[in-house]
Coordinates of C-alpha atoms and ligand atoms in Angstrom, one line a residue:
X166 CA 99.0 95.4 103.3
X167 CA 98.6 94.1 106.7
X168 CA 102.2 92.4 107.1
X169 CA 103.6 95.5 105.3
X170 CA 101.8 98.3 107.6
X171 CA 103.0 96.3 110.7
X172 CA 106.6 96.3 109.5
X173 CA 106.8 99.7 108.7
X174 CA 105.9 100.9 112.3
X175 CA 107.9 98.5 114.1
X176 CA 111.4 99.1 111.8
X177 CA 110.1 102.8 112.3
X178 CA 110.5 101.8 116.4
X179 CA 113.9 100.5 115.7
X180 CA 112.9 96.8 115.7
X181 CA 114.8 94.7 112.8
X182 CA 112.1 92.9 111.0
X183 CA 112.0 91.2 108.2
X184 CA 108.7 90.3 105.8
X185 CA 108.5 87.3 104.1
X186 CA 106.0 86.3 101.4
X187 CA 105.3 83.6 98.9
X188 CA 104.2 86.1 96.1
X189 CA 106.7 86.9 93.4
X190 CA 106.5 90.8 94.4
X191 CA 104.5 92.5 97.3
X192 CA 101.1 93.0 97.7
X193 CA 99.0 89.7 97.9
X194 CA 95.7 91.0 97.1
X195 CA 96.3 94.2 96.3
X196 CA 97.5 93.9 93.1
X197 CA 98.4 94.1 89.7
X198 CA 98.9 91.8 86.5
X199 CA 100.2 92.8 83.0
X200 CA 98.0 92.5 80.3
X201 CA 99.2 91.3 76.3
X202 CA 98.8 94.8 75.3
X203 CA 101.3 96.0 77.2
X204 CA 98.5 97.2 79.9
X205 CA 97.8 96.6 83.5
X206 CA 94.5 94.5 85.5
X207 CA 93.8 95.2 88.7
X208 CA 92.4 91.7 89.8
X209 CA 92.1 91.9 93.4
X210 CA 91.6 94.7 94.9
X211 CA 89.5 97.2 93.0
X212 CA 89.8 100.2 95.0
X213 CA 89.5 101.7 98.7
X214 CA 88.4 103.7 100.7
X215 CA 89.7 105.4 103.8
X216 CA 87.8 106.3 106.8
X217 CA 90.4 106.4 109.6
X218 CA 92.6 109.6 110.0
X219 CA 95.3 107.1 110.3
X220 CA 95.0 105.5 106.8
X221 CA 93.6 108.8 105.2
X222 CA 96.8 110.8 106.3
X223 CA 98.8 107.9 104.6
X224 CA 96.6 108.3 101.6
X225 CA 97.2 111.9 101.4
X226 CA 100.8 111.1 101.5
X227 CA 100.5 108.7 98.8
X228 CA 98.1 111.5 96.5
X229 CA 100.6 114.0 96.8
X230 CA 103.8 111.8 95.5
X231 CA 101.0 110.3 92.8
X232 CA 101.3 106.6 93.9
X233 CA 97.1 106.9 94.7
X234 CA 94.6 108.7 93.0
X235 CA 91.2 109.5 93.2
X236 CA 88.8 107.0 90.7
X237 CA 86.3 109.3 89.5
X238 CA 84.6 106.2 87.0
X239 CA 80.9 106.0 86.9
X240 CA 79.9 103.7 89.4
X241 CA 76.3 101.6 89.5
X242 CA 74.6 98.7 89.9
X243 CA 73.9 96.8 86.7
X244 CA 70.9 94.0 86.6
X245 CA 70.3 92.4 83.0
X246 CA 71.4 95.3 81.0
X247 CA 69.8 98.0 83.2
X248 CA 72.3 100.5 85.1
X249 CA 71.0 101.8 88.2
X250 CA 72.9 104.0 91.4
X251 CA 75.3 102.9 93.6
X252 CA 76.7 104.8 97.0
X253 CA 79.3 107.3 96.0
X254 CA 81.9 107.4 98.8
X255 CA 85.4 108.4 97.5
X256 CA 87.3 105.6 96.4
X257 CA 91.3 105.6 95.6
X258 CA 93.1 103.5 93.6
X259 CA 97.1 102.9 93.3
X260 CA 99.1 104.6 90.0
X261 CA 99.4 103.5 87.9
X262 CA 97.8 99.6 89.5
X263 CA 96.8 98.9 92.6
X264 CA 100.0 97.2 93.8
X265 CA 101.7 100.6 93.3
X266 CA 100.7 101.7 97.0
X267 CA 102.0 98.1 98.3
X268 CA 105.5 98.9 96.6
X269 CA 105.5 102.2 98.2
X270 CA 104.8 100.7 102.0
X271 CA 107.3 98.0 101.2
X272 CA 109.8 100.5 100.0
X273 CA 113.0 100.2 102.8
X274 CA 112.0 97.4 104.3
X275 CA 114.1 93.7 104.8
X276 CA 111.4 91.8 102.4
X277 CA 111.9 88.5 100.6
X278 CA 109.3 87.6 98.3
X279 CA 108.8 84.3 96.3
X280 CA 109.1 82.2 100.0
X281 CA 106.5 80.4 101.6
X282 CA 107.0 80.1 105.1
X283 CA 105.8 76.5 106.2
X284 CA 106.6 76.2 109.9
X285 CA 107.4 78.1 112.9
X286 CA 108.6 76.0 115.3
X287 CA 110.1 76.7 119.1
X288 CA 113.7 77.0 119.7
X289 CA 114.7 77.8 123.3
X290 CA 112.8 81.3 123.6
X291 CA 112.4 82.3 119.8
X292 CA 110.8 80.7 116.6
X293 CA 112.9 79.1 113.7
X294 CA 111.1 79.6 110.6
X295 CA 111.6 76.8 107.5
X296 CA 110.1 77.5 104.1
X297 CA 108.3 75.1 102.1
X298 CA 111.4 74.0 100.5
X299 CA 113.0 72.7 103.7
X300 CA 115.0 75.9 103.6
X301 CA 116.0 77.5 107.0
X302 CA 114.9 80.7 107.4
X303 CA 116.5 81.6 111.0
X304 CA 115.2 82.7 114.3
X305 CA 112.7 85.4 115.9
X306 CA 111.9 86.9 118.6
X307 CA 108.4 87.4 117.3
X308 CA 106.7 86.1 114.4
X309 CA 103.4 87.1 113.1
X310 CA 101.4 85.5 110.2
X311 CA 99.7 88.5 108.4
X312 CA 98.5 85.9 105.9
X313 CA 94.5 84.8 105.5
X314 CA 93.6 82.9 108.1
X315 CA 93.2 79.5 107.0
X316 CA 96.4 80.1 106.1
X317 CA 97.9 81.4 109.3
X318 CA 96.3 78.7 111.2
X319 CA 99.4 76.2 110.3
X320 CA 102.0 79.0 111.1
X321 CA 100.8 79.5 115.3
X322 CA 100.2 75.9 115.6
X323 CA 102.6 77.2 119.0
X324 CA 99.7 78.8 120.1
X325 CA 96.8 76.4 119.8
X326 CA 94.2 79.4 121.7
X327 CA 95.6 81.9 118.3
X328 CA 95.2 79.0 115.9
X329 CA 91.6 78.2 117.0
X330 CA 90.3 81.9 117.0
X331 CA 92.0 82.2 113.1
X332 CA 90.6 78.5 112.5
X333 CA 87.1 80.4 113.5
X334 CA 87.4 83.0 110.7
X335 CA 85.7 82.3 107.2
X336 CA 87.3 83.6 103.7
X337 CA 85.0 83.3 100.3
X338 CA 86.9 82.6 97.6
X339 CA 86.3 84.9 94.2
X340 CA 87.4 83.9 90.7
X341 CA 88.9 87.2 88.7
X342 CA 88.8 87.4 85.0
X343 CA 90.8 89.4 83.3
X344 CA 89.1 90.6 79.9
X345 CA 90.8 93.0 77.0
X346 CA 88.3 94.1 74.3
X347 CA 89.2 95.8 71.0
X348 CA 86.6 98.8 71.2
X349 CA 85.2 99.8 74.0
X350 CA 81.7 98.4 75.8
X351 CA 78.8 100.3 75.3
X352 CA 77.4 100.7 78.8
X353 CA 77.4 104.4 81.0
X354 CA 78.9 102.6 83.9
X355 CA 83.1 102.2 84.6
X356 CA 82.3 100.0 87.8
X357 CA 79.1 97.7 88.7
X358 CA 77.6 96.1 91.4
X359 CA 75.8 93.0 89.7
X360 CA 73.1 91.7 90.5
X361 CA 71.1 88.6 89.6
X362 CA 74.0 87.1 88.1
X363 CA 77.2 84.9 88.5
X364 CA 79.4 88.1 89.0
X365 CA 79.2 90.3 91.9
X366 CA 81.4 93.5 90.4
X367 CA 82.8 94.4 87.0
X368 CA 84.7 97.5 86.6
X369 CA 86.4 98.9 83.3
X370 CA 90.4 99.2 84.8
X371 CA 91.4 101.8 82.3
X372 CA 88.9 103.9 83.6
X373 CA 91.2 104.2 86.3
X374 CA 93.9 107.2 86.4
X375 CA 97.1 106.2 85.3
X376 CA 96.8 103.4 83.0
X377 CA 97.3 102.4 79.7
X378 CA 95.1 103.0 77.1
X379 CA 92.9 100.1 76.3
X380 CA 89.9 98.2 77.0
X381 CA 90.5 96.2 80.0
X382 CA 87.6 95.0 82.7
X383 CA 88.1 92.9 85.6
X384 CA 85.2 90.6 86.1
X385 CA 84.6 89.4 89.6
X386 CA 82.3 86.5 90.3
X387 CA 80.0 85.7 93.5
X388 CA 80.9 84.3 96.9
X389 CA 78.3 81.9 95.9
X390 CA 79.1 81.1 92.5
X391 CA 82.6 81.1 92.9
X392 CA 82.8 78.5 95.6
X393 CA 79.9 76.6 93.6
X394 CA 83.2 76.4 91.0
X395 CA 86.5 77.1 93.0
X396 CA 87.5 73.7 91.9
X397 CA 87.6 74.2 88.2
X398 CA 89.9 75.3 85.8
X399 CA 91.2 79.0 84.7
X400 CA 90.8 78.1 81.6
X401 CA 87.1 77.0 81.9
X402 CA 85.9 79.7 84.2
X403 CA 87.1 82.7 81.8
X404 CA 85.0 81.9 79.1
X405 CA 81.9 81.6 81.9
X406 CA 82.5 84.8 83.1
X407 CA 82.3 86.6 80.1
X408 CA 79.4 85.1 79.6
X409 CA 77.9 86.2 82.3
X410 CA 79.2 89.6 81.8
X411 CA 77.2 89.8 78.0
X412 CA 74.1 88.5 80.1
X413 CA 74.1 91.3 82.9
X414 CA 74.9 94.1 79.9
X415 CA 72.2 92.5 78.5
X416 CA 74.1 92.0 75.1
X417 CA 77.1 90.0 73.8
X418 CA 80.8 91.0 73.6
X419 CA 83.3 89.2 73.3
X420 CA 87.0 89.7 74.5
X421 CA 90.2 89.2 72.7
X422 CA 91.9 88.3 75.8
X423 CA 90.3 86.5 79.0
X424 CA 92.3 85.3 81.9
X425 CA 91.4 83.9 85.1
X426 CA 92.2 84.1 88.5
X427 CA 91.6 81.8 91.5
X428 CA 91.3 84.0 94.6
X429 CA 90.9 81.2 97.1
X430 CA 90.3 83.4 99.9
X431 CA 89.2 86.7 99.1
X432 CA 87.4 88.3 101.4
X433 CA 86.3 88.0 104.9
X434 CA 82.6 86.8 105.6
X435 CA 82.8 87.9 108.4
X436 CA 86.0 89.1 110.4
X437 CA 86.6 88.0 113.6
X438 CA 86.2 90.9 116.8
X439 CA 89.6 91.2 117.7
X440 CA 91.5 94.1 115.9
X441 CA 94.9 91.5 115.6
X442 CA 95.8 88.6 117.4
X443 CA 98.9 88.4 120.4
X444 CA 100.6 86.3 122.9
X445 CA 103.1 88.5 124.2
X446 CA 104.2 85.6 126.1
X447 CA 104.8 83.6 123.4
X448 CA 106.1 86.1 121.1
X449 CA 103.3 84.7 118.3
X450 CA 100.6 86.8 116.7
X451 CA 98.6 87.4 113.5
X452 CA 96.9 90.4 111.9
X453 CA 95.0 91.0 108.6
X454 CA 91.3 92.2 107.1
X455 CA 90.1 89.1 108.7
X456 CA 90.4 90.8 111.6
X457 CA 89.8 94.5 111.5
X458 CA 87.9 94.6 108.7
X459 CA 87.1 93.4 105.6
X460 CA 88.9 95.8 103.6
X461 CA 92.5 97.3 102.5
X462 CA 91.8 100.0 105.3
X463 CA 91.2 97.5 107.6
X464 CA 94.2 95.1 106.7
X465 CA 96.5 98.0 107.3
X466 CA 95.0 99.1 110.7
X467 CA 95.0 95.5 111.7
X468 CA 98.6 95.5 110.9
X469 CA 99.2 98.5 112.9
X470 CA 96.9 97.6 116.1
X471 CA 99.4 94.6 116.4
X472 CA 102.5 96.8 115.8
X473 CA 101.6 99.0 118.6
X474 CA 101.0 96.0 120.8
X475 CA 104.2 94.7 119.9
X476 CA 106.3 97.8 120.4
X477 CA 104.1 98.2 123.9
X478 CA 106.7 97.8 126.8
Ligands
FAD129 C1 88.9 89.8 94.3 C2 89.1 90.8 95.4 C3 88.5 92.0 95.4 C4 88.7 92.9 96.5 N1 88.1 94.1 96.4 C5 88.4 95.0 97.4 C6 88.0 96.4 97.2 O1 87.5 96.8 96.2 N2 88.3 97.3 98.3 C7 89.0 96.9 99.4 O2 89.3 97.7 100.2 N3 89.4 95.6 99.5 C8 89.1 94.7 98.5 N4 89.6 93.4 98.7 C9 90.2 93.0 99.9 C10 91.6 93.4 100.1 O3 92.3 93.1 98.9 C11 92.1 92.8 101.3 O4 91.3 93.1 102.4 C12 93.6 93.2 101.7 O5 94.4 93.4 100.6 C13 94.1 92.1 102.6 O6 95.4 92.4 103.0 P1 96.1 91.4 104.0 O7 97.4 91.9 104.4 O8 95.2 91.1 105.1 O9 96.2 90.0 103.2 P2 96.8 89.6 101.8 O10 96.8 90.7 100.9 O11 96.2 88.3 101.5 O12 98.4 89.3 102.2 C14 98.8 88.1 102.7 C15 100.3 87.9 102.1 O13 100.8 86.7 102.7 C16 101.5 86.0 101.8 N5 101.4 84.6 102.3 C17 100.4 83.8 102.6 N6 100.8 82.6 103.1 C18 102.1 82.7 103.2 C19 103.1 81.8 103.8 N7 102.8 80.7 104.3 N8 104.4 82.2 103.7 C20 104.8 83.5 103.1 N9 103.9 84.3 102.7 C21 102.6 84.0 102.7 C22 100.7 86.2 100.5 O14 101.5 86.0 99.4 C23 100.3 87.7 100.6 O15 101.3 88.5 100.1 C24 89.4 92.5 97.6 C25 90.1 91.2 97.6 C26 89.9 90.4 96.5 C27 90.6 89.1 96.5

């Protein structure tokens, strides 16, 4: 969101970029698996909200050509099988999956996916980039990570003062279970804070506009719990996790198809002060919801804080 918000408003200011990103489409954490059934799992990102009159004019763009709807589910806290209130802001969701809104923004734009950028190295006065493969990527003016930041820290090793305030930022890591069941759970909730268990959300994705029909929840578990087991397997933590989910409806279900997901760094806790990170001088900067905020609002307004400071003469 933020790398793609950035190079939207600097091609829109006649500035040839181009994105590049180890994923095999767009999106990093906002976004979207398939599911056996022919469905979809949202297993990053679950929804967002938007607070700025920047991003909500975007999102208004995006309602009226039907790439973001409104998620009307029933959303509470759940605590050992009893359902209580949660805030009600508005949340939106891509259609028909999450990532839909990251294909949109990337829509136009020079990107190359499925290439990890591994160093950025000085060459007279720009950067030669060389993927992880030893391939060379060419030269820029500017480069800017717009990755997590343990991640970017490698990337502006040329500017150690960048690299120590991204090395400063923390991520917690989440595991994601995807879960399909063959009728559909019994509680009066379609998203749930959880509390007093190993999962901090679980939310029923084809409550969600758009999709598919089906039975498909996304089970998220706890900063805590999920860095108390970032180390283990997929295959072990999806069984855990639905676990935990029969324990926190209070009852057992069990789902026909359970995959997990290793989010290594998640989410921000918590972002740094600084809106982006630049050194004009340098040419060298980063940007992400590390930053600005720990959110897809505030990955995108990160993206564009650093655009504008780009494009600034
Ligand atoms: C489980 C989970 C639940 C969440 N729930 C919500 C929610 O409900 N609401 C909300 O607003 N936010 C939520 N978030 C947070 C939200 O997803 C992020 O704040 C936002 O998407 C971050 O965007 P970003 O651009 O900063 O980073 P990312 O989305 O992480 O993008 C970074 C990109 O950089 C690429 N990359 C990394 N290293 C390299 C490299 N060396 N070379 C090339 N490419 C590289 C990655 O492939 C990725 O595409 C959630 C996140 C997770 C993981």
């Amino acid at each position: 969101m933020s790398g793609l918000a950035l190079a939207r408003v600097l091609t829109g200011a006649g500035f040839g970029v181009r994105v590049l990103d180890k994923g095999r489409g767009s999106g990093g954490r906002l976004s979207t698996r398939k599911s056996a059934d022919g469905g979809t799992f949202d297993h990053g990102a679950q929804y967002f909200t938007a607070r700025d009159p920047l991003f909500r004019a975007l999102v208004e763009a995006w309602m009226a050509e039907g790439i973001a709807a409104e998620w009307h589910g029933r959303i509470g806290t759940l605590t050992r099988g009893v359902v209580g209130p949660a805030k009600a802001p508005v949340r939106y969701v891509g259609v028909p999956g999450m990532n839909a809104v990251a294909k949109a923004l990337a829509d136009g734009l020079d990107v190359r996916t499925g290439v990890r950028v591994e160093r950025v190295e000085r060459e007279g006065r720009a950067w030669r980039l060389t993927s992880e493969t030893g391939e060379d990527l060419g030269l820029a003016e500017v480069v800017v990570a717009a990755v997590p930041a343990p991640q970017a820290v490698p990337l502006l090793a040329g500017a150690p003062e960048l690299a120590a305030q991204a090395g400063s930022a923390r991520l917690s890591p989440c595991w994601a279970v995807m879960a399909r069941f063959d009728a559909p759970v019994a509680v009066a909730l379609d998203g749930a804070f959880v509390e007093d268990s190993p999962l901090s959300w679980v939310a029923r994705d084809t409550s969600k506009p758009g999709r598919a029909p089906g039975e498909r929840w996304v089970l998220h578990g706890s900063p805590e719990y999920s860095a108390a087991h970032l180390e283990e397997t997929a295959e072990a933590m999806a069984p855990k996790l639905v676990a935990a989910f029969s324990q926190a409806l209070g009852r057992d279900v069990h789902a026909v198809e359970a995959v997990a997901h290793r989010w290594r760094f998640a989410m921000p806790s918590p972002p740094i002060e600084a809106s982006s990170l630049y050194d004009a001088a340098l040419g060298l900067g980063a940007c992400g919801d590390w930053c600005a905020g720990p959110r897809v609002e505030g990955a995108f307004l990160s993206g564009v804080a650093l655009a504008r400071r780009i494009a600034a003469p």
